């Protein structure tokens, strides 16, 4: 979706730079043409889910699975679950790093789970990574 936005901006910029002013007394009422992005449809929820899973991001947990994940995260750092939705999003994004074989996972976890007045250390990041792996949450 971001690539479409970038492409639309680039096409618009090209269209604007390609315009030339008329010399003399001739004037035209040229109007910009609609770009192809105006007719594209928003991706379906299934397409979004498939794209997330392709990058190693699991589906958002619900019910008992959500509560189990929040308890595991709270065991590593009780403050991170003050903002449950942020903690869930951070956990899902951390799975992308875990599933992608990234290096410095503990550092990335400490960064992802540091927000607002919540600070997470690398040691806590290591505990978070162990919890995510132990729960099997990051398996997509």
JSON list of C-alpha atoms in Angstrom, two decimals:
[
{"chain": "A", "resi": 1, "resn": "UNK", "atom": "CA", "xyz": [0.00, 0.00, 0.00]},
{"chain": "A", "resi": 2, "resn": "UNK", "atom": "CA", "xyz": [2.87, 2.39, 0.78]},
{"chain": "A", "resi": 3, "resn": "UNK", "atom": "CA", "xyz": [4.43, 1.64, -2.59]},
{"chain": "A", "resi": 4, "resn": "UNK", "atom": "CA", "xyz": [1.20, 2.64, -4.32]},
{"chain": "A", "resi": 5, "resn": "UNK", "atom": "CA", "xyz": [1.20, 5.91, -2.41]},
{"chain": "A", "resi": 6, "resn": "UNK", "atom": "CA", "xyz": [4.83, 6.58, -3.33]},
{"chain": "A", "resi": 7, "resn": "UNK", "atom": "CA", "xyz": [4.10, 5.72, -6.96]},
{"chain": "A", "resi": 8, "resn": "UNK", "atom": "CA", "xyz": [1.13, 8.08, -6.99]},
{"chain": "A", "resi": 9, "resn": "UNK", "atom": "CA", "xyz": [3.20, 10.90, -5.55]},
{"chain": "A", "resi": 10, "resn": "UNK", "atom": "CA", "xyz": [5.97, 10.25, -8.07]},
{"chain": "A", "resi": 11, "resn": "UNK", "atom": "CA", "xyz": [3.52, 10.22, -10.98]},
{"chain": "A", "resi": 12, "resn": "UNK", "atom": "CA", "xyz": [1.97, 13.45, -9.77]},
{"chain": "A", "resi": 13, "resn": "UNK", "atom": "CA", "xyz": [5.39, 15.08, -9.46]},
{"chain": "A", "resi": 14, "resn": "UNK", "atom": "CA", "xyz": [6.32, 13.94, -12.96]},
{"chain": "A", "resi": 15, "resn": "UNK", "atom": "CA", "xyz": [3.06, 15.26, -14.34]},
{"chain": "A", "resi": 16, "resn": "UNK", "atom": "CA", "xyz": [3.60, 18.63, -12.70]},
{"chain": "A", "resi": 17, "resn": "UNK", "atom": "CA", "xyz": [7.18, 18.97, -13.91]},
{"chain": "A", "resi": 18, "resn": "UNK", "atom": "CA", "xyz": [6.18, 17.98, -17.43]},
{"chain": "A", "resi": 19, "resn": "UNK", "atom": "CA", "xyz": [3.75, 20.88, -17.66]},
{"chain": "A", "resi": 20, "resn": "UNK", "atom": "CA", "xyz": [5.05, 23.82, -19.63]},
{"chain": "A", "resi": 21, "resn": "UNK", "atom": "CA", "xyz": [3.68, 27.28, -19.68]},
{"chain": "A", "resi": 22, "resn": "UNK", "atom": "CA", "xyz": [2.32, 28.68, -22.91]},
{"chain": "A", "resi": 23, "resn": "UNK", "atom": "CA", "xyz": [4.14, 31.57, -24.43]},
{"chain": "A", "resi": 24, "resn": "UNK", "atom": "CA", "xyz": [2.21, 34.23, -26.21]},
{"chain": "A", "resi": 25, "resn": "UNK", "atom": "CA", "xyz": [-1.49, 34.78, -25.85]},
{"chain": "A", "resi": 26, "resn": "UNK", "atom": "CA", "xyz": [-2.62, 31.14, -26.17]},
{"chain": "A", "resi": 27, "resn": "UNK", "atom": "CA", "xyz": [-4.02, 29.61, -23.03]},
{"chain": "A", "resi": 28, "resn": "UNK", "atom": "CA", "xyz": [-5.50, 26.19, -22.50]},
{"chain": "A", "resi": 29, "resn": "UNK", "atom": "CA", "xyz": [-7.80, 24.85, -19.86]},
{"chain": "A", "resi": 30, "resn": "UNK", "atom": "CA", "xyz": [-5.75, 21.68, -19.36]},
{"chain": "A", "resi": 31, "resn": "UNK", "atom": "CA", "xyz": [-6.76, 19.71, -16.30]},
{"chain": "A", "resi": 32, "resn": "UNK", "atom": "CA", "xyz": [-4.60, 17.07, -14.68]},
{"chain": "A", "resi": 33, "resn": "UNK", "atom": "CA", "xyz": [-5.57, 13.54, -15.64]},
{"chain": "A", "resi": 34, "resn": "UNK", "atom": "CA", "xyz": [-6.55, 11.05, -12.96]},
{"chain": "A", "resi": 35, "resn": "UNK", "atom": "CA", "xyz": [-3.83, 8.61, -12.08]},
{"chain": "A", "resi": 36, "resn": "UNK", "atom": "CA", "xyz": [-4.27, 4.87, -12.13]},
{"chain": "A", "resi": 37, "resn": "UNK", "atom": "CA", "xyz": [-4.14, 4.75, -8.33]},
{"chain": "A", "resi": 38, "resn": "UNK", "atom": "CA", "xyz": [-7.51, 6.46, -8.10]},
{"chain": "A", "resi": 39, "resn": "UNK", "atom": "CA", "xyz": [-9.18, 3.39, -9.56]},
{"chain": "A", "resi": 40, "resn": "UNK", "atom": "CA", "xyz": [-7.27, 0.78, -7.53]},
{"chain": "A", "resi": 41, "resn": "UNK", "atom": "CA", "xyz": [-9.13, -0.98, -4.76]},
{"chain": "A", "resi": 42, "resn": "UNK", "atom": "CA", "xyz": [-8.09, -1.25, -1.15]},
{"chain": "A", "resi": 43, "resn": "UNK", "atom": "CA", "xyz": [-6.60, -4.71, -0.42]},
{"chain": "A", "resi": 44, "resn": "UNK", "atom": "CA", "xyz": [-8.98, -7.16, 1.21]},
{"chain": "A", "resi": 45, "resn": "UNK", "atom": "CA", "xyz": [-8.53, -8.26, 4.81]},
{"chain": "A", "resi": 46, "resn": "UNK", "atom": "CA", "xyz": [-7.35, -11.65, 3.54]},
{"chain": "A", "resi": 47, "resn": "UNK", "atom": "CA", "xyz": [-4.71, -9.98, 1.36]},
{"chain": "A", "resi": 48, "resn": "UNK", "atom": "CA", "xyz": [-3.52, -7.95, 4.35]},
{"chain": "A", "resi": 49, "resn": "UNK", "atom": "CA", "xyz": [-3.36, -11.09, 6.50]},
{"chain": "A", "resi": 50, "resn": "UNK", "atom": "CA", "xyz": [-1.46, -12.98, 3.81]},
{"chain": "A", "resi": 51, "resn": "UNK", "atom": "CA", "xyz": [1.03, -10.10, 3.42]},
{"chain": "A", "resi": 52, "resn": "UNK", "atom": "CA", "xyz": [1.60, -9.92, 7.18]},
{"chain": "A", "resi": 53, "resn": "UNK", "atom": "CA", "xyz": [2.17, -13.67, 7.41]},
{"chain": "A", "resi": 54, "resn": "UNK", "atom": "CA", "xyz": [4.58, -13.51, 4.47]},
{"chain": "A", "resi": 55, "resn": "UNK", "atom": "CA", "xyz": [6.72, -11.10, 6.51]},
{"chain": "A", "resi": 56, "resn": "UNK", "atom": "CA", "xyz": [6.58, -13.33, 9.61]},
{"chain": "A", "resi": 57, "resn": "UNK", "atom": "CA", "xyz": [3.93, -11.37, 11.49]},
{"chain": "A", "resi": 58, "resn": "UNK", "atom": "CA", "xyz": [1.33, -13.60, 13.17]},
{"chain": "A", "resi": 59, "resn": "UNK", "atom": "CA", "xyz": [-2.37, -12.81, 13.33]},
{"chain": "A", "resi": 60, "resn": "UNK", "atom": "CA", "xyz": [-3.53, -10.66, 16.21]},
{"chain": "A", "resi": 61, "resn": "UNK", "atom": "CA", "xyz": [-4.36, -12.96, 19.13]},
{"chain": "A", "resi": 62, "resn": "UNK", "atom": "CA", "xyz": [-7.83, -12.92, 20.66]},
{"chain": "A", "resi": 63, "resn": "UNK", "atom": "CA", "xyz": [-9.49, -14.28, 23.77]},
{"chain": "A", "resi": 64, "resn": "UNK", "atom": "CA", "xyz": [-7.44, -16.65, 25.89]},
{"chain": "A", "resi": 65, "resn": "UNK", "atom": "CA", "xyz": [-4.46, -16.48, 23.52]},
{"chain": "A", "resi": 66, "resn": "UNK", "atom": "CA", "xyz": [-4.32, -12.71, 23.90]},
{"chain": "A", "resi": 67, "resn": "UNK", "atom": "CA", "xyz": [-4.46, -12.96, 27.70]},
{"chain": "A", "resi": 68, "resn": "UNK", "atom": "CA", "xyz": [-1.76, -15.65, 27.76]},
{"chain": "A", "resi": 69, "resn": "UNK", "atom": "CA", "xyz": [0.51, -13.45, 25.61]},
{"chain": "A", "resi": 70, "resn": "UNK", "atom": "CA", "xyz": [-0.09, -10.40, 27.82]},
{"chain": "A", "resi": 71, "resn": "UNK", "atom": "CA", "xyz": [0.72, -12.43, 30.96]},
{"chain": "A", "resi": 72, "resn": "UNK", "atom": "CA", "xyz": [3.96, -13.67, 29.40]},
{"chain": "A", "resi": 73, "resn": "UNK", "atom": "CA", "xyz": [4.95, -10.14, 28.39]},
{"chain": "A", "resi": 74, "resn": "UNK", "atom": "CA", "xyz": [4.09, -8.80, 31.86]},
{"chain": "A", "resi": 75, "resn": "UNK", "atom": "CA", "xyz": [6.39, -11.40, 33.40]},
{"chain": "A", "resi": 76, "resn": "UNK", "atom": "CA", "xyz": [9.28, -9.81, 31.50]},
{"chain": "A", "resi": 77, "resn": "UNK", "atom": "CA", "xyz": [8.26, -6.20, 32.21]},
{"chain": "A", "resi": 78, "resn": "UNK", "atom": "CA", "xyz": [4.94, -5.45, 33.96]},
{"chain": "A", "resi": 79, "resn": "UNK", "atom": "CA", "xyz": [4.84, -1.90, 32.58]},
{"chain": "A", "resi": 80, "resn": "UNK", "atom": "CA", "xyz": [4.62, -2.90, 28.90]},
{"chain": "A", "resi": 81, "resn": "UNK", "atom": "CA", "xyz": [1.09, -4.23, 29.29]},
{"chain": "A", "resi": 82, "resn": "UNK", "atom": "CA", "xyz": [-0.23, -0.89, 30.54]},
{"chain": "A", "resi": 83, "resn": "UNK", "atom": "CA", "xyz": [-0.90, -0.30, 26.88]},
{"chain": "A", "resi": 84, "resn": "UNK", "atom": "CA", "xyz": [-2.22, -3.68, 25.81]},
{"chain": "A", "resi": 85, "resn": "UNK", "atom": "CA", "xyz": [-2.70, -2.86, 22.13]},
{"chain": "A", "resi": 86, "resn": "UNK", "atom": "CA", "xyz": [0.82, -1.42, 21.86]},
{"chain": "A", "resi": 87, "resn": "UNK", "atom": "CA", "xyz": [2.24, -4.52, 23.57]},
{"chain": "A", "resi": 88, "resn": "UNK", "atom": "CA", "xyz": [0.36, -6.83, 21.17]},
{"chain": "A", "resi": 89, "resn": "UNK", "atom": "CA", "xyz": [1.52, -4.83, 18.13]},
{"chain": "A", "resi": 90, "resn": "UNK", "atom": "CA", "xyz": [5.11, -4.84, 19.41]},
{"chain": "A", "resi": 91, "resn": "UNK", "atom": "CA", "xyz": [4.96, -8.60, 19.97]},
{"chain": "A", "resi": 92, "resn": "UNK", "atom": "CA", "xyz": [3.63, -9.21, 16.46]},
{"chain": "A", "resi": 93, "resn": "UNK", "atom": "CA", "xyz": [6.34, -6.98, 14.96]},
{"chain": "A", "resi": 94, "resn": "UNK", "atom": "CA", "xyz": [9.03, -8.65, 17.07]},
{"chain": "A", "resi": 95, "resn": "UNK", "atom": "CA", "xyz": [7.95, -11.96, 15.51]},
{"chain": "A", "resi": 96, "resn": "UNK", "atom": "CA", "xyz": [8.89, -10.51, 12.13]},
{"chain": "A", "resi": 97, "resn": "UNK", "atom": "CA", "xyz": [12.45, -10.07, 13.39]},
{"chain": "A", "resi": 98, "resn": "UNK", "atom": "CA", "xyz": [12.51, -13.50, 15.06]},
{"chain": "A", "resi": 99, "resn": "UNK", "atom": "CA", "xyz": [11.05, -15.30, 12.04]},
{"chain": "A", "resi": 100, "resn": "UNK", "atom": "CA", "xyz": [13.31, -13.35, 9.69]},
{"chain": "A", "resi": 101, "resn": "UNK", "atom": "CA", "xyz": [16.46, -14.45, 11.52]},
{"chain": "A", "resi": 102, "resn": "UNK", "atom": "CA", "xyz": [17.45, -10.92, 12.54]},
{"chain": "A", "resi": 103, "resn": "UNK", "atom": "CA", "xyz": [20.48, -10.34, 14.71]},
{"chain": "A", "resi": 104, "resn": "UNK", "atom": "CA", "xyz": [20.39, -8.37, 17.98]},
{"chain": "A", "resi": 105, "resn": "UNK", "atom": "CA", "xyz": [16.89, -9.61, 18.80]},
{"chain": "A", "resi": 106, "resn": "UNK", "atom": "CA", "xyz": [17.16, -8.56, 22.44]},
{"chain": "A", "resi": 107, "resn": "UNK", "atom": "CA", "xyz": [18.02, -5.01, 21.41]},
{"chain": "A", "resi": 108, "resn": "UNK", "atom": "CA", "xyz": [15.14, -4.87, 18.92]},
{"chain": "A", "resi": 109, "resn": "UNK", "atom": "CA", "xyz": [12.73, -6.16, 21.56]},
{"chain": "A", "resi": 110, "resn": "UNK", "atom": "CA", "xyz": [13.93, -3.51, 24.01]},
{"chain": "A", "resi": 111, "resn": "UNK", "atom": "CA", "xyz": [13.25, -0.84, 21.38]},
{"chain": "A", "resi": 112, "resn": "UNK", "atom": "CA", "xyz": [9.85, -2.18, 20.30]},
{"chain": "A", "resi": 113, "resn": "UNK", "atom": "CA", "xyz": [8.62, -2.42, 23.88]},
{"chain": "A", "resi": 114, "resn": "UNK", "atom": "CA", "xyz": [9.79, 1.05, 24.89]},
{"chain": "A", "resi": 115, "resn": "UNK", "atom": "CA", "xyz": [7.00, 3.57, 24.43]},
{"chain": "A", "resi": 116, "resn": "UNK", "atom": "CA", "xyz": [5.45, 6.48, 26.26]},
{"chain": "A", "resi": 117, "resn": "UNK", "atom": "CA", "xyz": [6.76, 6.25, 29.85]},
{"chain": "A", "resi": 118, "resn": "UNK", "atom": "CA", "xyz": [7.62, 2.53, 29.51]},
{"chain": "A", "resi": 119, "resn": "UNK", "atom": "CA", "xyz": [11.30, 1.59, 29.20]},
{"chain": "A", "resi": 120, "resn": "UNK", "atom": "CA", "xyz": [12.42, -1.94, 28.40]},
{"chain": "A", "resi": 121, "resn": "UNK", "atom": "CA", "xyz": [16.02, -3.09, 28.86]},
{"chain": "A", "resi": 122, "resn": "UNK", "atom": "CA", "xyz": [17.86, -5.56, 26.64]},
{"chain": "A", "resi": 123, "resn": "UNK", "atom": "CA", "xyz": [17.71, -8.12, 29.47]},
{"chain": "A", "resi": 124, "resn": "UNK", "atom": "CA", "xyz": [13.93, -7.74, 29.51]},
{"chain": "A", "resi": 125, "resn": "UNK", "atom": "CA", "xyz": [14.01, -7.94, 25.70]},
{"chain": "A", "resi": 126, "resn": "UNK", "atom": "CA", "xyz": [15.71, -11.33, 26.02]},
{"chain": "A", "resi": 127, "resn": "UNK", "atom": "CA", "xyz": [12.92, -12.47, 28.36]},
{"chain": "A", "resi": 128, "resn": "UNK", "atom": "CA", "xyz": [10.31, -11.21, 25.88]},
{"chain": "A", "resi": 129, "resn": "UNK", "atom": "CA", "xyz": [11.96, -13.14, 23.05]},
{"chain": "A", "resi": 130, "resn": "UNK", "atom": "CA", "xyz": [12.02, -16.31, 25.16]},
{"chain": "A", "resi": 131, "resn": "UNK", "atom": "CA", "xyz": [8.34, -15.81, 26.00]},
{"chain": "A", "resi": 132, "resn": "UNK", "atom": "CA", "xyz": [7.36, -15.30, 22.37]},
{"chain": "A", "resi": 133, "resn": "UNK", "atom": "CA", "xyz": [9.27, -18.40, 21.33]},
{"chain": "A", "resi": 134, "resn": "UNK", "atom": "CA", "xyz": [8.08, -20.45, 24.33]},
{"chain": "A", "resi": 135, "resn": "UNK", "atom": "CA", "xyz": [4.44, -19.68, 23.62]},
{"chain": "A", "resi": 136, "resn": "UNK", "atom": "CA", "xyz": [4.88, -20.54, 19.95]},
{"chain": "A", "resi": 137, "resn": "UNK", "atom": "CA", "xyz": [3.37, -17.15, 19.20]},
{"chain": "A", "resi": 138, "resn": "UNK", "atom": "CA", "xyz": [5.79, -16.30, 16.41]},
{"chain": "A", "resi": 139, "resn": "UNK", "atom": "CA", "xyz": [5.07, -19.40, 14.36]},
{"chain": "A", "resi": 140, "resn": "UNK", "atom": "CA", "xyz": [3.10, -18.38, 11.28]}
]
